[in-house]
Amino acid sequence: MISVNNRDFLFVPIADYLIPAEKVAHVQIGNYAEHALLVLTKTGYSAIPVLDSHNRLKGLLGIGMITDAILGLERIEYERLDNIKVDEIMQTDIPNVKTTDRFQKGLDLLINHPFLCVTDEDGIFAGILTRRVVLKQFKKYIYTTQ
Ligand code: 2BA
């Protein structure tokens, strides 16, 4: 990660601040909700990316989307977990962020999203930009420019 002490960091490509794809917990198109719930529970994350078999970004899946899908009239119908596929319930309207976009775009979007899924120029999932990483960078900027 590049270390900068002035506002230059706003113009650095997002690629320099990514948690790389190989370190990001994810599920794949075609996986069942039961598997996704297991991954979300075991990693402790509230939402993770959904990828296809070519590592292309397809959507986002959170715990709430799973519980909402199995919510019956009177109870949570856990037995439906192995009938529902992640592609049926994932969120697909997510921001389009590229590795070449600037940090400033990430900063703006992270106000409303806890993390951003980032793709390369071929649409392949490259990693995520999290609020944590951006806040750390922002803190560094504030503390070194007083
Ligand atoms: P959440 O899961 O809601 O996590 C919110 C914050 O709680 C995280 O902020 C982090 O500071 C902390 N946290 C949660 N689970 C953690 C864990 N297993 N280890 C360490 N810290 C944990 P951010 O780091 O800014 O992450 C924002 C969101 O990005 C997370 O929201 C999660 O949905 C996603 N995320 C972060 N790292 C991920 C990874 N390696 N794989 C998949 N998703 C990830």
XYZ file of N, CA, C and O and ligand atoms in Angstrom:
628
model
N 0.840 -1.191 0.000
C 0.000 0.000 0.000
C 0.884 1.253 0.000
O 1.837 1.348 0.751
N 0.516 2.231 -0.822
C 1.288 3.460 -0.907
C 1.002 4.336 0.318
O -0.138 4.447 0.760
N 2.068 4.945 0.902
C 1.854 5.826 2.035
C 2.041 7.271 1.578
O 3.075 7.631 1.034
N 1.008 8.093 1.749
C 1.108 9.482 1.311
C 0.669 10.399 2.445
O -0.209 10.065 3.224
N 1.323 11.561 2.561
C 1.038 12.461 3.664
C 0.246 13.687 3.241
O 0.110 14.620 4.000
N -0.251 13.711 2.039
C -1.056 14.841 1.622
C -2.260 14.333 0.832
O -2.475 13.136 0.720
N -3.005 15.278 0.273
C -4.262 14.882 -0.395
C -4.040 14.097 -1.674
O -5.007 13.690 -2.324
N -2.802 13.848 -2.019
C -2.513 13.056 -3.225
C -3.187 11.690 -3.174
O -3.513 11.113 -4.211
N -3.386 11.168 -1.942
C -3.963 9.824 -1.859
C -5.357 9.754 -2.496
O -5.796 8.706 -2.938
N -6.041 10.906 -2.572
C -7.376 10.917 -3.177
C -7.340 10.538 -4.653
O -8.330 10.077 -5.209
N -6.169 10.714 -5.260
C -6.072 10.503 -6.710
C -5.346 9.213 -7.075
O -5.144 8.907 -8.235
N -4.949 8.463 -6.040
C -4.259 7.189 -6.263
C -5.296 6.137 -6.702
O -6.428 6.161 -6.224
N -4.931 5.220 -7.619
C -5.908 4.194 -8.033
C -6.320 3.302 -6.860
O -5.493 2.965 -6.004
N -7.590 2.921 -6.859
C -8.141 2.057 -5.817
C -7.339 0.768 -5.670
O -7.219 0.210 -4.575
N -6.754 0.301 -6.770
C -5.980 -0.953 -6.769
C -4.955 -0.985 -5.640
O -4.673 -2.047 -5.074
N -4.408 0.172 -5.271
C -3.354 0.225 -4.244
C -3.874 -0.022 -2.835
O -3.086 -0.204 -1.915
N -5.188 -0.017 -2.649
C -5.761 -0.141 -1.303
C -6.645 -1.383 -1.128
O -7.323 -1.525 -0.126
N -6.607 -2.247 -2.127
C -7.512 -3.401 -2.106
C -7.112 -4.490 -1.124
O -5.925 -4.749 -0.919
N -8.123 -5.151 -0.525
C -7.903 -6.478 0.052
C -8.011 -7.411 -1.158
O -9.063 -7.446 -1.816
N -6.925 -8.126 -1.516
C -6.941 -8.882 -2.778
C -7.946 -10.029 -2.781
O -8.270 -10.584 -1.720
N -8.421 -10.357 -3.984
C -9.482 -11.364 -4.163
C -9.208 -12.657 -3.394
O -10.120 -13.232 -2.804
N -7.939 -13.095 -3.376
C -7.645 -14.395 -2.748
C -7.832 -14.362 -1.224
O -7.908 -15.411 -0.587
N -7.944 -13.151 -0.641
C -8.156 -13.050 0.809
C -9.608 -12.723 1.156
O -9.936 -12.502 2.324
N -10.454 -12.623 0.130
C -11.841 -12.239 0.368
C -12.735 -13.481 0.391
O -12.735 -14.265 -0.560
N -13.495 -13.650 1.475
C -14.461 -14.743 1.548
C -15.556 -14.478 0.522
O -15.992 -13.334 0.364
N -15.967 -15.518 -0.200
C -17.007 -15.324 -1.213
C -17.807 -16.608 -1.400
O -17.412 -17.664 -0.882
N -18.906 -16.507 -2.136
C -19.640 -17.705 -2.566
C -19.768 -17.641 -4.079
O -19.513 -16.603 -4.690
N -20.163 -18.794 -4.664
C -20.256 -18.857 -6.118
C -21.705 -19.028 -6.566
O -22.506 -19.674 -5.864
N -22.007 -18.488 -7.726
C -23.279 -18.733 -8.398
C -23.537 -20.241 -8.374
O -22.617 -21.024 -8.640
N -24.742 -20.632 -8.051
C -25.071 -22.069 -8.026
C -24.951 -22.668 -6.629
O -25.513 -23.723 -6.364
N -24.211 -21.992 -5.750
C -24.151 -22.466 -4.353
C -25.534 -22.326 -3.718
O -26.290 -21.403 -4.046
N -25.822 -23.202 -2.784
C -27.102 -23.111 -2.074
C -26.983 -22.162 -0.883
O -25.884 -21.928 -0.343
N -28.128 -21.629 -0.492
C -28.177 -20.672 0.620
C -27.585 -21.282 1.896
O -26.994 -20.571 2.709
N -27.736 -22.576 2.050
C -27.187 -23.241 3.236
C -25.663 -23.072 3.311
O -25.110 -22.747 4.364
N -24.996 -23.273 2.172
C -23.539 -23.100 2.122
C -23.170 -21.642 2.415
O -22.229 -21.364 3.176
N -23.927 -20.710 1.812
C -23.643 -19.288 2.014
C -23.788 -18.901 3.489
O -22.958 -18.162 4.036
N -24.824 -19.428 4.121
C -25.051 -19.124 5.541
C -23.888 -19.638 6.384
O -23.432 -18.979 7.326
N -23.370 -20.795 5.998
C -22.226 -21.383 6.698
C -20.986 -20.486 6.543
O -20.292 -20.186 7.531
N -20.730 -20.016 5.316
C -19.561 -19.157 5.066
C -19.691 -17.848 5.840
O -18.749 -17.399 6.508
N -20.896 -17.238 5.780
C -21.111 -15.966 6.473
C -20.961 -16.146 7.984
O -20.333 -15.318 8.665
N -21.491 -17.226 8.501
C -21.423 -17.460 9.946
C -19.992 -17.725 10.387
O -19.509 -17.153 11.370
N -19.284 -18.558 9.652
C -17.921 -18.935 10.044
C -16.925 -17.790 9.890
O -15.989 -17.643 10.677
N -17.091 -16.943 8.848
C -16.152 -15.825 8.667
C -16.528 -14.652 9.568
O -15.666 -13.841 9.901
N -17.796 -14.551 9.920
C -18.230 -13.445 10.769
C -18.595 -12.195 9.997
O -18.987 -11.193 10.580
N -18.504 -12.242 8.662
C -18.846 -11.063 7.856
C -20.350 -11.007 7.623
O -21.005 -12.035 7.480
N -20.887 -9.777 7.550
C -22.336 -9.662 7.362
C -22.735 -9.747 5.887
O -23.896 -10.022 5.583
N -21.778 -9.508 4.987
C -22.071 -9.644 3.552
C -20.781 -9.986 2.807
O -19.688 -9.560 3.227
N -20.903 -10.744 1.727
C -19.719 -11.149 0.935
C -20.090 -11.152 -0.554
O -21.264 -11.244 -0.905
N -19.073 -11.083 -1.440
C -19.353 -11.081 -2.882
C -19.788 -12.455 -3.394
O -19.445 -13.481 -2.819
N -20.545 -12.422 -4.504
C -20.911 -13.646 -5.235
C -20.193 -13.604 -6.591
O -20.305 -12.616 -7.327
N -19.460 -14.674 -6.900
C -18.680 -14.730 -8.145
C -19.169 -15.887 -9.007
O -19.788 -16.833 -8.493
N -18.874 -15.828 -10.320
C -19.149 -17.000 -11.149
C -17.878 -17.852 -11.253
O -16.855 -17.527 -10.641
N -17.937 -18.922 -12.037
C -16.802 -19.848 -12.076
C -15.594 -19.244 -12.777
O -14.500 -19.812 -12.745
N -15.770 -18.090 -13.445
C -14.629 -17.394 -14.077
C -14.170 -16.203 -13.237
O -13.480 -15.316 -13.746
N -14.579 -16.181 -11.975
C -14.230 -15.101 -11.048
C -14.776 -13.741 -11.453
O -14.194 -12.703 -11.125
N -15.883 -13.759 -12.195
C -16.526 -12.486 -12.520
C -17.525 -12.152 -11.416
O -18.228 -13.039 -10.913
N -17.575 -10.853 -11.069
C -18.458 -10.398 -9.991
C -19.918 -10.438 -10.431
O -20.265 -9.888 -11.479
N -20.781 -11.099 -9.647
C -22.186 -11.220 -10.017
C -23.126 -10.543 -9.039
O -24.251 -10.200 -9.385
N -22.706 -10.370 -7.802
C -23.585 -9.749 -6.820
C -23.009 -9.786 -5.428
O -21.808 -10.037 -5.235
N -23.904 -9.563 -4.490
C -23.530 -9.453 -3.080
C -24.558 -10.229 -2.264
O -25.739 -10.195 -2.573
N -24.083 -10.934 -1.260
C -25.024 -11.695 -0.442
C -24.802 -11.408 1.032
O -23.671 -11.517 1.528
N -25.889 -11.072 1.723
C -25.808 -10.797 3.153
C -26.720 -11.732 3.932
O -27.644 -12.326 3.364
N -26.462 -11.821 5.227
C -27.266 -12.691 6.095
C -28.759 -12.338 5.979
O -29.608 -13.214 5.898
N -29.059 -11.042 5.942
C -30.455 -10.592 5.894
C -31.184 -11.106 4.660
O -32.379 -11.406 4.719
N -30.467 -11.212 3.544
C -31.100 -11.689 2.298
C -31.487 -13.161 2.445
O -32.496 -13.610 1.903
N -30.657 -13.900 3.192
C -30.953 -15.329 3.382
C -32.154 -15.491 4.317
O -33.104 -16.200 4.000
N -32.131 -14.804 5.447
C -33.253 -14.961 6.403
C -34.561 -14.464 5.776
O -35.612 -15.074 5.964
N -34.471 -13.413 4.986
C -35.673 -12.897 4.330
C -36.258 -13.949 3.378
O -37.475 -14.115 3.295
N -35.360 -14.680 2.683
C -35.814 -15.673 1.696
C -36.485 -16.890 2.348
O -37.286 -17.564 1.707
N -36.131 -17.160 3.597
C -36.700 -18.368 4.237
C -37.736 -18.017 5.327
O -38.138 -18.877 6.102
N -38.116 -16.757 5.303
C -39.104 -16.306 6.286
C -40.498 -16.763 5.871
O -41.028 -16.331 4.844
N -41.102 -17.677 6.624
C -42.464 -18.115 6.340
C -43.449 -17.219 7.051
O -43.063 -16.208 7.643
N -44.724 -17.587 7.004
C -45.752 -16.759 7.643
C -45.653 -16.808 9.163
O -45.866 -15.823 9.853
N -45.278 -17.979 9.678
C -45.264 -18.127 11.134
C -43.905 -18.448 11.721
O -43.707 -18.360 12.930
N -42.957 -18.858 10.861
C -41.635 -19.222 11.383
C -40.592 -19.133 10.278
O -40.933 -18.997 9.094
N -39.318 -19.209 10.699
C -38.228 -19.259 9.716
C -38.115 -20.704 9.233
O -37.950 -21.622 10.035
N -38.227 -20.916 7.918
C -38.292 -22.270 7.353
C -36.901 -22.738 6.932
O -36.537 -22.702 5.749
N -36.114 -23.178 7.918
C -34.715 -23.547 7.679
C -34.566 -24.654 6.630
O -33.572 -24.725 5.937
N -35.587 -25.501 6.518
C -35.502 -26.620 5.578
C -35.426 -26.138 4.122
O -35.050 -26.900 3.231
N -35.736 -24.860 3.882
C -35.669 -24.332 2.504
C -34.264 -23.907 2.107
O -34.001 -23.600 0.943
N -33.350 -23.899 3.073
C -31.981 -23.428 2.802
C -31.286 -24.206 1.688
O -30.497 -23.659 0.925
N -31.585 -25.526 1.586
C -30.912 -26.308 0.540
C -31.738 -26.411 -0.740
O -31.470 -27.255 -1.590
N -32.734 -25.533 -0.877
C -33.493 -25.454 -2.145
C -33.256 -24.131 -2.857
O -33.542 -23.994 -4.038
N -32.763 -23.151 -2.114
C -32.611 -21.809 -2.684
C -31.156 -21.590 -3.080
O -30.237 -21.848 -2.295
N -30.924 -21.118 -4.314
C -29.558 -20.824 -4.766
C -29.237 -19.340 -4.543
O -30.142 -18.494 -4.587
N -27.958 -19.063 -4.318
C -27.572 -17.681 -3.989
C -27.952 -16.697 -5.091
O -28.307 -15.550 -4.817
N -27.921 -17.158 -6.361
C -28.256 -16.247 -7.465
C -29.720 -15.790 -7.430
O -30.073 -14.779 -8.018
N -30.584 -16.548 -6.723
C -31.998 -16.166 -6.652
C -32.226 -15.048 -5.642
O -33.228 -14.338 -5.718
N -31.330 -14.898 -4.707
C -31.604 -13.953 -3.607
C -30.546 -12.861 -3.450
O -30.697 -11.962 -2.657
N -29.449 -12.952 -4.226
C -28.363 -11.967 -4.050
C -28.801 -10.585 -4.553
O -29.723 -10.459 -5.358
N -28.072 -9.588 -4.068
C -28.293 -8.211 -4.524
C -27.413 -7.974 -5.749
O -26.216 -8.254 -5.723
N -28.017 -7.474 -6.836
C -27.224 -7.292 -8.067
C -26.966 -5.820 -8.404
O -26.098 -5.516 -9.217
N -27.740 -4.919 -7.783
C -27.512 -3.490 -8.071
C -26.442 -2.932 -7.131
O -26.728 -2.289 -6.131
N -25.197 -3.235 -7.479
C -24.081 -2.777 -6.645
C -23.211 -1.814 -7.448
O -23.203 -1.877 -8.684
N -22.488 -0.918 -6.761
C -21.710 0.075 -7.503
C -20.656 -0.583 -8.388
O -20.082 -1.600 -8.032
N -20.444 0.038 -9.547
C -19.459 -0.453 -10.506
C -18.125 0.254 -10.233
O -17.963 1.430 -10.554
N -17.201 -0.446 -9.607
C -15.922 0.169 -9.241
C -14.787 -0.624 -9.887
O -14.745 -1.848 -9.811
N -13.889 0.105 -10.541
C -12.768 -0.534 -11.253
C -11.453 -0.276 -10.504
O -11.314 0.710 -9.790
N -10.483 -1.146 -10.722
C -9.173 -0.997 -10.073
C -8.521 0.338 -10.441
O -7.744 0.892 -9.670
N -8.858 0.856 -11.636
C -8.246 2.102 -12.101
C -8.962 3.353 -11.580
O -8.457 4.465 -11.738
N -10.139 3.174 -10.975
C -10.839 4.338 -10.396
C -10.007 4.917 -9.262
O -9.193 4.227 -8.650
N -10.243 6.188 -8.963
C -9.450 6.841 -7.929
C -10.044 6.634 -6.543
O -11.241 6.427 -6.385
N -9.132 6.724 -5.569
C -9.501 6.566 -4.156
C -10.709 7.433 -3.800
O -11.577 7.015 -3.045
N -10.751 8.644 -4.341
C -11.832 9.574 -4.003
C -13.209 8.991 -4.320
O -14.171 9.184 -3.571
N -13.312 8.234 -5.420
C -14.591 7.606 -5.770
C -14.974 6.594 -4.683
O -16.127 6.526 -4.268
N -13.957 5.857 -4.206
C -14.191 4.887 -3.133
C -14.675 5.581 -1.875
O -15.633 5.143 -1.234
N -14.019 6.668 -1.529
C -14.381 7.429 -0.331
C -15.843 7.870 -0.404
O -16.608 7.700 0.559
N -16.254 8.393 -1.531
C -17.640 8.862 -1.694
C -18.634 7.710 -1.550
O -19.636 7.816 -0.847
N -18.338 6.583 -2.217
C -19.280 5.449 -2.208
C -19.351 4.764 -0.846
O -20.390 4.235 -0.458
N -18.232 4.783 -0.107
C -18.197 4.060 1.176
C -19.033 4.740 2.266
O -19.224 4.175 3.343
N -19.554 5.923 1.965
C -20.474 6.556 2.921
C -21.739 5.698 3.041
O -22.271 5.499 4.126
N -22.163 5.128 1.931
C -23.403 4.338 1.936
C -23.199 2.826 1.829
O -24.175 2.077 1.879
N -21.952 2.395 1.643
C -21.681 0.956 1.525
C -20.526 0.599 2.464
O -19.507 1.289 2.456
N -20.651 -0.496 3.239
C -19.542 -0.861 4.134
C -18.295 -1.316 3.386
O -17.191 -1.191 3.883
N -18.472 -1.849 2.192
C -17.316 -2.205 1.356
C -17.710 -2.166 -0.112
O -18.908 -2.217 -0.442
N -16.708 -2.066 -0.979
C -16.965 -2.009 -2.421
C -16.281 -3.178 -3.102
O -15.109 -3.472 -2.800
N -17.005 -3.835 -4.006
C -16.396 -4.893 -4.812
C -15.753 -4.237 -6.023
O -16.364 -3.405 -6.694
N -14.517 -4.609 -6.300
C -13.748 -3.941 -7.353
C -13.354 -4.957 -8.429
O -12.916 -6.070 -8.096
N -13.522 -4.567 -9.694
C -13.179 -5.478 -10.800
C -12.086 -4.868 -11.666
O -11.892 -3.649 -11.674
N -11.374 -5.747 -12.395
C -10.351 -5.230 -13.310
C -11.001 -4.870 -14.648
O -12.225 -4.965 -14.805
N -10.174 -4.513 -15.623
C -10.712 -4.033 -16.905
C -11.463 -5.136 -17.671
O -12.276 -4.857 -18.541
N -11.234 -6.414 -17.304
C -11.953 -7.516 -17.966
C -13.186 -7.964 -17.174
O -13.798 -8.984 -17.502
N -13.514 -7.223 -16.110
C -14.685 -7.585 -15.302
C -14.395 -8.689 -14.295
O -15.311 -9.234 -13.682
N -13.120 -9.040 -14.134
C -12.747 -10.081 -13.173
C -12.627 -9.449 -11.783
O -12.045 -8.364 -11.624
N -13.171 -10.143 -10.787
C -13.146 -9.641 -9.407
C -11.689 -9.501 -8.932
O -10.915 -10.463 -8.969
N -11.327 -8.289 -8.492
C -9.943 -8.032 -8.073
C -9.801 -7.972 -6.558
O -8.721 -8.235 -6.019
N -10.888 -7.634 -5.856
C -10.808 -7.534 -4.398
C -11.850 -6.565 -3.883
O -12.747 -6.152 -4.611
N -11.718 -6.211 -2.594
C -12.680 -5.255 -2.020
C -11.936 -4.065 -1.405
O -10.792 -4.182 -0.961
N -12.631 -2.934 -1.408
C -12.161 -1.744 -0.696
C -13.088 -1.584 0.503
O -14.302 -1.455 0.333
N -12.529 -1.644 1.714
C -13.371 -1.590 2.918
C -13.310 -0.206 3.575
O -12.351 0.553 3.387
N -14.329 0.055 4.385
C -14.345 1.303 5.161
C -13.123 1.376 6.068
O -12.546 2.433 6.268
N -12.730 0.219 6.610
C -11.607 0.178 7.557
C -10.327 0.713 6.904
O -9.628 1.558 7.467
N -10.029 0.212 5.705
C -8.813 0.621 4.997
C -8.865 2.113 4.674
O -7.880 2.850 4.842
N -10.032 2.573 4.231
C -10.167 3.980 3.859
C -10.072 4.882 5.091
O -9.397 5.918 5.073
N -10.691 4.469 6.194
C -10.621 5.278 7.418
C -9.185 5.366 7.935
O -8.748 6.409 8.427
N -8.450 4.244 7.833
C -7.047 4.255 8.279
C -6.239 5.261 7.460
O -5.407 6.004 7.993
N -6.476 5.296 6.168
C -5.769 6.215 5.289
C -6.147 7.654 5.613
O -5.301 8.547 5.646
N -7.421 7.856 5.897
C -7.926 9.179 6.211
C -7.346 9.670 7.539
O -6.966 10.828 7.677
N -7.266 8.744 8.499
C -6.695 9.083 9.813
C -5.232 9.513 9.658
O -4.792 10.507 10.247
N -4.510 8.757 8.832
C -3.098 9.084 8.589
C -2.984 10.501 8.024
O -2.137 11.287 8.440
N -3.883 10.823 7.104
C -3.870 12.148 6.483
C -4.160 13.232 7.522
O -3.444 14.233 7.629
N -5.191 13.030 8.347
C -5.593 14.048 9.332
C -4.475 14.276 10.353
O -4.136 15.405 10.683
N -3.866 13.187 10.850
C -2.853 13.312 11.906
C -1.512 13.850 11.409
O -0.698 14.272 12.199
N -1.289 13.784 10.111
C 0.008 14.256 9.615
C -0.087 15.618 8.927
O 0.878 16.117 8.396
N -1.277 16.227 8.937
C -1.402 17.526 8.265
C -1.938 18.600 9.210
O -2.685 19.457 8.820
N -1.617 18.483 10.508
C -2.088 19.508 11.447
C -1.053 20.594 11.644
O 0.105 20.385 11.457
P -19.018 -6.440 8.410
O -18.944 -7.925 8.331
O -20.330 -5.873 8.866
O -17.873 -5.945 9.368
C -17.862 -4.633 9.897
C -16.529 -4.352 10.501
O -16.299 -5.255 11.583
C -15.368 -4.614 9.526
O -15.159 -3.441 8.783
C -14.210 -4.936 10.441
O -13.665 -3.756 10.986
C -14.915 -5.698 11.561
N -14.899 -7.154 11.277
C -15.980 -7.902 10.984
N -15.627 -9.202 10.814
C -14.287 -9.275 10.975
C -13.321 -10.345 10.909
N -13.670 -11.646 10.651
N -12.005 -10.046 11.117
C -11.652 -8.771 11.389
N -12.518 -7.712 11.459
C -13.821 -7.958 11.272
P -14.366 -3.456 7.425
O -13.047 -4.139 7.598
O -14.349 -2.051 6.923
O -15.235 -4.359 6.446
C -16.441 -3.886 5.884
C -17.228 -5.017 5.286
O -16.467 -5.633 4.247
C -17.522 -6.147 6.274
O -18.700 -5.799 6.985
C -17.699 -7.333 5.350
O -19.019 -7.377 4.817
C -16.732 -7.034 4.195
N -15.429 -7.709 4.344
C -14.324 -7.223 4.958
N -13.276 -8.075 4.845
C -13.723 -9.140 4.139
C -13.134 -10.375 3.684
N -11.841 -10.679 3.924
N -13.913 -11.233 3.000
C -15.223 -10.948 2.724
N -15.827 -9.794 3.111
C -15.109 -8.906 3.812
